[in-house]
């Protein structure tokens, strides 16, 4: 597909259904969820277990064939805890699985295909039990995890830090750092004297932002027709 052929009213209907589905089937799966939860492809989002909490204006995305999983596990009578702060972005294909505790700070962005787990899930010599192979993970505020980053048990990543794509984080990363590699090591420091915009800045006036997006959608889809959209669905051409 080269462009969105949907007419404006179809896009509005689909967005309304998405909001309804999110309120009806996604939000109740959390122990607590703040206002402004936004999801894409909700049928490809799996939320499993208790003690999962999400702050305000969280964006949790999935896509067909690229599901996203937020999960807590009960082991030896201990149920894991998973907490996401405000304005957190979770991209398609990410798995976050807590045996003990995973905390993700506000404004943190998690790119596609990341894996975050606070447990090895099996002991070195007893492959049938987890035993002591678990430790809490703390990911600070305004952290950016690149594509396919792996974060292992017991790791703390400090505020504002960036983890390069494909990195494996096995030890703590200090705040205001850029780290990369396997295992991830600090390769540069962030200049803290420079002003930094965060995802929260996108939500200073949520109502205004929603109106602006609606105007933009109306403008971009202004030439689309119902017939043209149906034709592109059932008989697409090179132009679609």
PDB file of N, CA and C in Angstrom, residues 135-229:
ATOM      1  N   UNK A 135      16.175 -11.088  39.810  1.00  0.00           N
ATOM      2  CA  UNK A 135      16.529  -9.854  40.516  1.00  0.00           C
ATOM      3  C   UNK A 135      15.808  -8.696  39.827  1.00  0.00           C
ATOM      4  N   UNK A 136      15.376  -7.688  40.578  1.00  0.00           N
ATOM      5  CA  UNK A 136      14.560  -6.604  40.011  1.00  0.00           C
ATOM      6  C   UNK A 136      15.290  -5.802  38.941  1.00  0.00           C
ATOM      7  N   UNK A 137      14.513  -5.284  38.024  1.00  0.00           N
ATOM      8  CA  UNK A 137      15.003  -4.364  36.993  1.00  0.00           C
ATOM      9  C   UNK A 137      14.386  -2.997  37.230  1.00  0.00           C
ATOM     10  N   UNK A 138      15.213  -1.951  37.136  1.00  0.00           N
ATOM     11  CA  UNK A 138      14.726  -0.573  37.216  1.00  0.00           C
ATOM     12  C   UNK A 138      15.238   0.179  35.992  1.00  0.00           C
ATOM     13  N   UNK A 139      14.317   0.642  35.167  1.00  0.00           N
ATOM     14  CA  UNK A 139      14.645   1.475  34.008  1.00  0.00           C
ATOM     15  C   UNK A 139      14.138   2.876  34.325  1.00  0.00           C
ATOM     16  N   UNK A 140      15.044   3.842  34.336  1.00  0.00           N
ATOM     17  CA  UNK A 140      14.721   5.183  34.801  1.00  0.00           C
ATOM     18  C   UNK A 140      13.807   5.957  33.866  1.00  0.00           C
ATOM     19  N   UNK A 141      13.697   7.236  34.122  1.00  0.00           N
ATOM     20  CA  UNK A 141      12.839   8.108  33.322  1.00  0.00           C
ATOM     21  C   UNK A 141      13.558   8.558  32.054  1.00  0.00           C
ATOM     22  N   UNK A 142      12.766   8.701  30.992  1.00  0.00           N
ATOM     23  CA  UNK A 142      13.253   9.247  29.728  1.00  0.00           C
ATOM     24  C   UNK A 142      14.378   8.408  29.128  1.00  0.00           C
ATOM     25  N   UNK A 143      14.329   7.118  29.353  1.00  0.00           N
ATOM     26  CA  UNK A 143      15.296   6.192  28.755  1.00  0.00           C
ATOM     27  C   UNK A 143      14.819   5.812  27.354  1.00  0.00           C
ATOM     28  N   UNK A 144      15.774   5.545  26.474  1.00  0.00           N
ATOM     29  CA  UNK A 144      15.444   5.128  25.107  1.00  0.00           C
ATOM     30  C   UNK A 144      16.163   3.806  24.836  1.00  0.00           C
ATOM     31  N   UNK A 145      15.384   2.740  24.643  1.00  0.00           N
ATOM     32  CA  UNK A 145      15.926   1.440  24.277  1.00  0.00           C
ATOM     33  C   UNK A 145      15.767   1.247  22.774  1.00  0.00           C
ATOM     34  N   UNK A 146      16.885   1.008  22.071  1.00  0.00           N
ATOM     35  CA  UNK A 146      16.829   0.816  20.629  1.00  0.00           C
ATOM     36  C   UNK A 146      16.238  -0.528  20.252  1.00  0.00           C
ATOM     37  N   UNK A 147      16.124  -0.770  18.967  1.00  0.00           N
ATOM     38  CA  UNK A 147      15.506  -1.988  18.435  1.00  0.00           C
ATOM     39  C   UNK A 147      16.242  -3.231  18.942  1.00  0.00           C
ATOM     40  N   UNK A 148      15.467  -4.204  19.430  1.00  0.00           N
ATOM     41  CA  UNK A 148      15.940  -5.523  19.837  1.00  0.00           C
ATOM     42  C   UNK A 148      16.957  -5.481  20.986  1.00  0.00           C
ATOM     43  N   UNK A 149      16.819  -4.521  21.848  1.00  0.00           N
ATOM     44  CA  UNK A 149      17.637  -4.502  23.064  1.00  0.00           C
ATOM     45  C   UNK A 149      17.143  -5.585  24.021  1.00  0.00           C
ATOM     46  N   UNK A 150      18.071  -6.260  24.696  1.00  0.00           N
ATOM     47  CA  UNK A 150      17.760  -7.224  25.740  1.00  0.00           C
ATOM     48  C   UNK A 150      18.248  -6.667  27.064  1.00  0.00           C
ATOM     49  N   UNK A 151      17.363  -6.640  28.057  1.00  0.00           N
ATOM     50  CA  UNK A 151      17.724  -6.184  29.406  1.00  0.00           C
ATOM     51  C   UNK A 151      17.556  -7.356  30.355  1.00  0.00           C
ATOM     52  N   UNK A 152      18.637  -7.739  31.015  1.00  0.00           N
ATOM     53  CA  UNK A 152      18.624  -8.892  31.896  1.00  0.00           C
ATOM     54  C   UNK A 152      18.353  -8.550  33.341  1.00  0.00           C
ATOM     55  N   UNK A 153      18.290  -9.570  34.153  1.00  0.00           N
ATOM     56  CA  UNK A 153      17.906  -9.435  35.565  1.00  0.00           C
ATOM     57  C   UNK A 153      18.906  -8.566  36.338  1.00  0.00           C
ATOM     58  N   UNK A 154      18.359  -7.870  37.343  1.00  0.00           N
ATOM     59  CA  UNK A 154      19.183  -7.108  38.258  1.00  0.00           C
ATOM     60  C   UNK A 154      19.759  -5.822  37.719  1.00  0.00           C
ATOM     61  N   UNK A 155      19.341  -5.398  36.537  1.00  0.00           N
ATOM     62  CA  UNK A 155      19.921  -4.228  35.879  1.00  0.00           C
ATOM     63  C   UNK A 155      19.174  -2.954  36.269  1.00  0.00           C
ATOM     64  N   UNK A 156      19.930  -1.873  36.465  1.00  0.00           N
ATOM     65  CA  UNK A 156      19.365  -0.531  36.605  1.00  0.00           C
ATOM     66  C   UNK A 156      19.927   0.336  35.485  1.00  0.00           C
ATOM     67  N   UNK A 157      19.036   1.006  34.755  1.00  0.00           N
ATOM     68  CA  UNK A 157      19.431   1.947  33.702  1.00  0.00           C
ATOM     69  C   UNK A 157      19.016   3.337  34.158  1.00  0.00           C
ATOM     70  N   UNK A 158      19.971   4.250  34.248  1.00  0.00           N
ATOM     71  CA  UNK A 158      19.704   5.575  34.793  1.00  0.00           C
ATOM     72  C   UNK A 158      18.915   6.469  33.862  1.00  0.00           C
ATOM     73  N   UNK A 159      18.372   7.549  34.426  1.00  0.00           N
ATOM     74  CA  UNK A 159      17.537   8.496  33.686  1.00  0.00           C
ATOM     75  C   UNK A 159      18.251   9.016  32.431  1.00  0.00           C
ATOM     76  N   UNK A 160      17.469   9.209  31.374  1.00  0.00           N
ATOM     77  CA  UNK A 160      17.888   9.854  30.117  1.00  0.00           C
ATOM     78  C   UNK A 160      18.847   9.017  29.273  1.00  0.00           C
ATOM     79  N   UNK A 161      19.223   7.835  29.704  1.00  0.00           N
ATOM     80  CA  UNK A 161      20.214   7.056  28.968  1.00  0.00           C
ATOM     81  C   UNK A 161      19.619   6.427  27.709  1.00  0.00           C
ATOM     82  N   UNK A 162      20.493   6.133  26.759  1.00  0.00           N
ATOM     83  CA  UNK A 162      20.123   5.510  25.491  1.00  0.00           C
ATOM     84  C   UNK A 162      20.895   4.203  25.364  1.00  0.00           C
ATOM     85  N   UNK A 163      20.190   3.144  24.975  1.00  0.00           N
ATOM     86  CA  UNK A 163      20.818   1.849  24.749  1.00  0.00           C
ATOM     87  C   UNK A 163      20.727   1.545  23.254  1.00  0.00           C
ATOM     88  N   UNK A 164      21.877   1.348  22.615  1.00  0.00           N
ATOM     89  CA  UNK A 164      21.918   1.152  21.169  1.00  0.00           C
ATOM     90  C   UNK A 164      21.235  -0.125  20.719  1.00  0.00           C
ATOM     91  N   UNK A 165      20.788  -0.126  19.478  1.00  0.00           N
ATOM     92  CA  UNK A 165      20.050  -1.262  18.907  1.00  0.00           C
ATOM     93  C   UNK A 165      20.851  -2.548  19.025  1.00  0.00           C
ATOM     94  N   UNK A 166      20.174  -3.615  19.396  1.00  0.00           N
ATOM     95  CA  UNK A 166      20.774  -4.935  19.464  1.00  0.00           C
ATOM     96  C   UNK A 166      21.656  -5.180  20.673  1.00  0.00           C
ATOM     97  N   UNK A 167      21.708  -4.240  21.603  1.00  0.00           N
ATOM     98  CA  UNK A 167      22.575  -4.386  22.771  1.00  0.00           C
ATOM     99  C   UNK A 167      21.985  -5.363  23.777  1.00  0.00           C
ATOM    100  N   UNK A 168      22.857  -5.964  24.580  1.00  0.00           N
ATOM    101  CA  UNK A 168      22.464  -6.853  25.668  1.00  0.00           C
ATOM    102  C   UNK A 168      22.963  -6.229  26.965  1.00  0.00           C
ATOM    103  N   UNK A 169      22.024  -5.787  27.807  1.00  0.00           N
ATOM    104  CA  UNK A 169      22.380  -5.072  29.033  1.00  0.00           C
ATOM    105  C   UNK A 169      22.417  -6.074  30.181  1.00  0.00           C
ATOM    106  N   UNK A 170      23.623  -6.319  30.693  1.00  0.00           N
ATOM    107  CA  UNK A 170      23.799  -7.288  31.771  1.00  0.00           C
ATOM    108  C   UNK A 170      24.277  -6.649  33.063  1.00  0.00           C
ATOM    109  N   UNK A 171      24.626  -5.355  33.011  1.00  0.00           N
ATOM    110  CA  UNK A 171      25.068  -4.645  34.209  1.00  0.00           C
ATOM    111  C   UNK A 171      24.514  -3.233  34.175  1.00  0.00           C
ATOM    112  N   UNK A 172      24.577  -2.532  35.309  1.00  0.00           N
ATOM    113  CA  UNK A 172      23.985  -1.206  35.432  1.00  0.00           C
ATOM    114  C   UNK A 172      24.595  -0.218  34.426  1.00  0.00           C
ATOM    115  N   UNK A 173      23.724   0.667  33.927  1.00  0.00           N
ATOM    116  CA  UNK A 173      24.141   1.765  33.052  1.00  0.00           C
ATOM    117  C   UNK A 173      23.813   3.067  33.775  1.00  0.00           C
ATOM    118  N   UNK A 174      24.793   3.947  33.991  1.00  0.00           N
ATOM    119  CA  UNK A 174      24.517   5.181  34.734  1.00  0.00           C
ATOM    120  C   UNK A 174      23.627   6.138  33.950  1.00  0.00           C
ATOM    121  N   UNK A 175      23.085   7.106  34.648  1.00  0.00           N
ATOM    122  CA  UNK A 175      22.231   8.115  34.025  1.00  0.00           C
ATOM    123  C   UNK A 175      23.013   8.925  32.992  1.00  0.00           C
ATOM    124  N   UNK A 176      22.289   9.462  32.016  1.00  0.00           N
ATOM    125  CA  UNK A 176      22.854  10.380  31.018  1.00  0.00           C
ATOM    126  C   UNK A 176      24.004   9.746  30.236  1.00  0.00           C
ATOM    127  N   UNK A 177      23.815   8.482  29.868  1.00  0.00           N
ATOM    128  CA  UNK A 177      24.845   7.754  29.137  1.00  0.00           C
ATOM    129  C   UNK A 177      24.272   7.162  27.855  1.00  0.00           C
ATOM    130  N   UNK A 178      25.155   6.943  26.879  1.00  0.00           N
ATOM    131  CA  UNK A 178      24.816   6.178  25.683  1.00  0.00           C
ATOM    132  C   UNK A 178      25.641   4.904  25.737  1.00  0.00           C
ATOM    133  N   UNK A 179      24.959   3.765  25.724  1.00  0.00           N
ATOM    134  CA  UNK A 179      25.631   2.471  25.857  1.00  0.00           C
ATOM    135  C   UNK A 179      25.262   1.586  24.680  1.00  0.00           C
ATOM    136  N   UNK A 180      26.171   0.708  24.308  1.00  0.00           N
ATOM    137  CA  UNK A 180      25.914  -0.208  23.193  1.00  0.00           C
ATOM    138  C   UNK A 180      26.821  -1.418  23.331  1.00  0.00           C
ATOM    139  N   UNK A 181      26.427  -2.499  22.646  1.00  0.00           N
ATOM    140  CA  UNK A 181      27.264  -3.680  22.577  1.00  0.00           C
ATOM    141  C   UNK A 181      26.713  -4.853  23.349  1.00  0.00           C
ATOM    142  N   UNK A 182      27.453  -5.953  23.293  1.00  0.00           N
ATOM    143  CA  UNK A 182      27.096  -7.179  24.005  1.00  0.00           C
ATOM    144  C   UNK A 182      28.356  -7.719  24.696  1.00  0.00           C
ATOM    145  N   UNK A 183      28.448  -7.514  26.007  1.00  0.00           N
ATOM    146  CA  UNK A 183      27.514  -6.789  26.884  1.00  0.00           C
ATOM    147  C   UNK A 183      27.618  -5.274  26.663  1.00  0.00           C
ATOM    148  N   UNK A 184      26.527  -4.566  26.964  1.00  0.00           N
ATOM    149  CA  UNK A 184      26.472  -3.125  26.736  1.00  0.00           C
ATOM    150  C   UNK A 184      27.466  -2.398  27.633  1.00  0.00           C
ATOM    151  N   UNK A 185      28.193  -1.458  27.027  1.00  0.00           N
ATOM    152  CA  UNK A 185      29.133  -0.605  27.751  1.00  0.00           C
ATOM    153  C   UNK A 185      28.891   0.843  27.358  1.00  0.00           C
ATOM    154  N   UNK A 186      29.199   1.765  28.264  1.00  0.00           N
ATOM    155  CA  UNK A 186      29.029   3.187  27.988  1.00  0.00           C
ATOM    156  C   UNK A 186      30.035   3.617  26.921  1.00  0.00           C
ATOM    157  N   UNK A 187      29.529   4.241  25.858  1.00  0.00           N
ATOM    158  CA  UNK A 187      30.405   4.712  24.781  1.00  0.00           C
ATOM    159  C   UNK A 187      30.455   6.238  24.711  1.00  0.00           C
ATOM    160  N   UNK A 188      29.505   6.880  25.369  1.00  0.00           N
ATOM    161  CA  UNK A 188      29.472   8.345  25.339  1.00  0.00           C
ATOM    162  C   UNK A 188      28.570   8.836  26.433  1.00  0.00           C
ATOM    163  N   UNK A 189      28.776  10.081  26.858  1.00  0.00           N
ATOM    164  CA  UNK A 189      27.897  10.708  27.834  1.00  0.00           C
ATOM    165  C   UNK A 189      27.025  11.752  27.148  1.00  0.00           C
ATOM    166  N   UNK A 190      25.824  11.931  27.683  1.00  0.00           N
ATOM    167  CA  UNK A 190      24.894  12.926  27.156  1.00  0.00           C
ATOM    168  C   UNK A 190      25.206  14.283  27.773  1.00  0.00           C
ATOM    169  N   UNK A 191      25.172  15.322  26.951  1.00  0.00           N
ATOM    170  CA  UNK A 191      25.440  16.688  27.414  1.00  0.00           C
ATOM    171  C   UNK A 191      24.225  17.187  28.199  1.00  0.00           C
ATOM    172  N   UNK A 192      24.341  17.194  29.510  1.00  0.00           N
ATOM    173  CA  UNK A 192      23.198  17.578  30.354  1.00  0.00           C
ATOM    174  C   UNK A 192      22.941  19.081  30.368  1.00  0.00           C
ATOM    175  N   UNK A 193      23.845  19.858  29.761  1.00  0.00           N
ATOM    176  CA  UNK A 193      23.623  21.304  29.707  1.00  0.00           C
ATOM    177  C   UNK A 193      22.638  21.683  28.608  1.00  0.00           C
ATOM    178  N   UNK A 194      22.374  20.761  27.693  1.00  0.00           N
ATOM    179  CA  UNK A 194      21.438  21.044  26.607  1.00  0.00           C
ATOM    180  C   UNK A 194      20.021  20.700  27.042  1.00  0.00           C
ATOM    181  N   UNK A 195      19.072  21.521  26.584  1.00  0.00           N
ATOM    182  CA  UNK A 195      17.660  21.273  26.898  1.00  0.00           C
ATOM    183  C   UNK A 195      17.212  19.986  26.217  1.00  0.00           C
ATOM    184  N   UNK A 196      16.334  19.236  26.895  1.00  0.00           N
ATOM    185  CA  UNK A 196      15.863  17.965  26.362  1.00  0.00           C
ATOM    186  C   UNK A 196      14.343  17.935  26.389  1.00  0.00           C
ATOM    187  N   UNK A 197      13.737  17.700  25.236  1.00  0.00           N
ATOM    188  CA  UNK A 197      12.286  17.534  25.175  1.00  0.00           C
ATOM    189  C   UNK A 197      11.939  16.086  25.445  1.00  0.00           C
ATOM    190  N   UNK A 198      10.831  15.880  26.114  1.00  0.00           N
ATOM    191  CA  UNK A 198      10.392  14.535  26.477  1.00  0.00           C
ATOM    192  C   UNK A 198       9.018  14.264  25.884  1.00  0.00           C
ATOM    193  N   UNK A 199       8.608  12.989  25.927  1.00  0.00           N
ATOM    194  CA  UNK A 199       7.301  12.627  25.388  1.00  0.00           C
ATOM    195  C   UNK A 199       6.173  13.373  26.074  1.00  0.00           C
ATOM    196  N   UNK A 200       6.356  13.725  27.338  1.00  0.00           N
ATOM    197  CA  UNK A 200       5.317  14.465  28.062  1.00  0.00           C
ATOM    198  C   UNK A 200       4.971  15.772  27.361  1.00  0.00           C
ATOM    199  N   UNK A 201       5.945  16.356  26.637  1.00  0.00           N
ATOM    200  CA  UNK A 201       5.693  17.624  25.946  1.00  0.00           C
ATOM    201  C   UNK A 201       4.642  17.480  24.853  1.00  0.00           C
ATOM    202  N   UNK A 202       4.448  16.250  24.374  1.00  0.00           N
ATOM    203  CA  UNK A 202       3.423  16.021  23.355  1.00  0.00           C
ATOM    204  C   UNK A 202       2.015  16.087  23.927  1.00  0.00           C
ATOM    205  N   UNK A 203       1.898  16.061  25.262  1.00  0.00           N
ATOM    206  CA  UNK A 203       0.589  15.950  25.901  1.00  0.00           C
ATOM    207  C   UNK A 203       0.291  17.142  26.814  1.00  0.00           C
ATOM    208  N   UNK A 204       0.934  18.290  26.514  1.00  0.00           N
ATOM    209  CA  UNK A 204       0.676  19.474  27.331  1.00  0.00           C
ATOM    210  C   UNK A 204      -0.789  19.880  27.293  1.00  0.00           C
ATOM    211  N   UNK A 205      -1.415  19.717  26.132  1.00  0.00           N
ATOM    212  CA  UNK A 205      -2.848  19.993  25.978  1.00  0.00           C
ATOM    213  C   UNK A 205      -3.444  18.848  25.161  1.00  0.00           C
ATOM    214  N   UNK A 206      -3.846  17.741  25.819  1.00  0.00           N
ATOM    215  CA  UNK A 206      -4.320  16.572  25.076  1.00  0.00           C
ATOM    216  C   UNK A 206      -5.498  16.864  24.157  1.00  0.00           C
ATOM    217  N   UNK A 207      -6.423  17.712  24.616  1.00  0.00           N
ATOM    218  CA  UNK A 207      -7.600  18.015  23.797  1.00  0.00           C
ATOM    219  C   UNK A 207      -7.194  18.741  22.516  1.00  0.00           C
ATOM    220  N   UNK A 208      -6.273  19.701  22.659  1.00  0.00           N
ATOM    221  CA  UNK A 208      -5.797  20.428  21.484  1.00  0.00           C
ATOM    222  C   UNK A 208      -5.052  19.495  20.545  1.00  0.00           C
ATOM    223  N   UNK A 209      -4.229  18.617  21.102  1.00  0.00           N
ATOM    224  CA  UNK A 209      -3.499  17.674  20.268  1.00  0.00           C
ATOM    225  C   UNK A 209      -4.428  16.754  19.497  1.00  0.00           C
ATOM    226  N   UNK A 210      -5.499  16.310  20.151  1.00  0.00           N
ATOM    227  CA  UNK A 210      -6.456  15.444  19.470  1.00  0.00           C
ATOM    228  C   UNK A 210      -7.171  16.183  18.350  1.00  0.00           C
ATOM    229  N   UNK A 211      -7.523  17.456  18.602  1.00  0.00           N
ATOM    230  CA  UNK A 211      -8.170  18.249  17.551  1.00  0.00           C
ATOM    231  C   UNK A 211      -7.229  18.466  16.370  1.00  0.00           C
ATOM    232  N   UNK A 212      -5.960  18.740  16.663  1.00  0.00           N
ATOM    233  CA  UNK A 212      -4.995  18.955  15.585  1.00  0.00           C
ATOM    234  C   UNK A 212      -4.823  17.692  14.747  1.00  0.00           C
ATOM    235  N   UNK A 213      -4.753  16.526  15.406  1.00  0.00           N
ATOM    236  CA  UNK A 213      -4.613  15.280  14.670  1.00  0.00           C
ATOM    237  C   UNK A 213      -5.840  14.995  13.820  1.00  0.00           C
ATOM    238  N   UNK A 214      -7.019  15.353  14.346  1.00  0.00           N
ATOM    239  CA  UNK A 214      -8.245  15.134  13.582  1.00  0.00           C
ATOM    240  C   UNK A 214      -8.261  16.036  12.350  1.00  0.00           C
ATOM    241  N   UNK A 215      -7.847  17.282  12.507  1.00  0.00           N
ATOM    242  CA  UNK A 215      -7.779  18.192  11.350  1.00  0.00           C
ATOM    243  C   UNK A 215      -6.787  17.678  10.318  1.00  0.00           C
ATOM    244  N   UNK A 216      -5.642  17.183  10.786  1.00  0.00           N
ATOM    245  CA  UNK A 216      -4.642  16.660   9.859  1.00  0.00           C
ATOM    246  C   UNK A 216      -5.188  15.436   9.119  1.00  0.00           C
ATOM    247  N   UNK A 217      -5.865  14.544   9.838  1.00  0.00           N
ATOM    248  CA  UNK A 217      -6.442  13.363   9.210  1.00  0.00           C
ATOM    249  C   UNK A 217      -7.487  13.761   8.167  1.00  0.00           C
ATOM    250  N   UNK A 218      -8.321  14.715   8.531  1.00  0.00           N
ATOM    251  CA  UNK A 218      -9.355  15.170   7.589  1.00  0.00           C
ATOM    252  C   UNK A 218      -8.713  15.736   6.320  1.00  0.00           C
ATOM    253  N   UNK A 219      -7.615  16.485   6.501  1.00  0.00           N
ATOM    254  CA  UNK A 219      -6.937  17.090   5.347  1.00  0.00           C
ATOM    255  C   UNK A 219      -6.289  16.020   4.465  1.00  0.00           C
ATOM    256  N   UNK A 220      -5.574  15.069   5.091  1.00  0.00           N
ATOM    257  CA  UNK A 220      -4.852  14.064   4.323  1.00  0.00           C
ATOM    258  C   UNK A 220      -5.785  13.133   3.556  1.00  0.00           C
ATOM    259  N   UNK A 221      -6.988  12.903   4.101  1.00  0.00           N
ATOM    260  CA  UNK A 221      -7.927  11.966   3.478  1.00  0.00           C
ATOM    261  C   UNK A 221      -9.014  12.669   2.673  1.00  0.00           C
ATOM    262  N   UNK A 222      -8.849  13.956   2.442  1.00  0.00           N
ATOM    263  CA  UNK A 222      -9.931  14.774   1.871  1.00  0.00           C
ATOM    264  C   UNK A 222     -10.377  14.312   0.486  1.00  0.00           C
ATOM    265  N   UNK A 223      -9.495  13.706  -0.309  1.00  0.00           N
ATOM    266  CA  UNK A 223      -9.852  13.308  -1.671  1.00  0.00           C
ATOM    267  C   UNK A 223     -10.307  11.839  -1.752  1.00  0.00           C
ATOM    268  N   UNK A 224     -10.248  11.120  -0.645  1.00  0.00           N
ATOM    269  CA  UNK A 224     -10.622   9.703  -0.671  1.00  0.00           C
ATOM    270  C   UNK A 224     -12.135   9.522  -0.723  1.00  0.00           C
ATOM    271  N   UNK A 225     -12.559   8.484  -1.425  1.00  0.00           N
ATOM    272  CA  UNK A 225     -13.981   8.161  -1.535  1.00  0.00           C
ATOM    273  C   UNK A 225     -14.213   6.732  -1.082  1.00  0.00           C
ATOM    274  N   UNK A 226     -15.456   6.426  -0.746  1.00  0.00           N
ATOM    275  CA  UNK A 226     -15.799   5.072  -0.341  1.00  0.00           C
ATOM    276  C   UNK A 226     -15.538   4.091  -1.481  1.00  0.00           C
ATOM    277  N   UNK A 227     -15.928   4.459  -2.694  1.00  0.00           N
ATOM    278  CA  UNK A 227     -15.701   3.571  -3.837  1.00  0.00           C
ATOM    279  C   UNK A 227     -14.215   3.325  -4.061  1.00  0.00           C
ATOM    280  N   UNK A 228     -13.413   4.385  -3.983  1.00  0.00           N
ATOM    281  CA  UNK A 228     -11.977   4.244  -4.199  1.00  0.00           C
ATOM    282  C   UNK A 228     -11.333   3.354  -3.150  1.00  0.00           C
ATOM    283  N   UNK A 229     -11.780   3.482  -1.918  1.00  0.00           N
ATOM    284  CA  UNK A 229     -11.229   2.643  -0.852  1.00  0.00           C
ATOM    285  C   UNK A 229     -11.599   1.173  -1.076  1.00  0.00           C
TER     286      UNK A 229
END
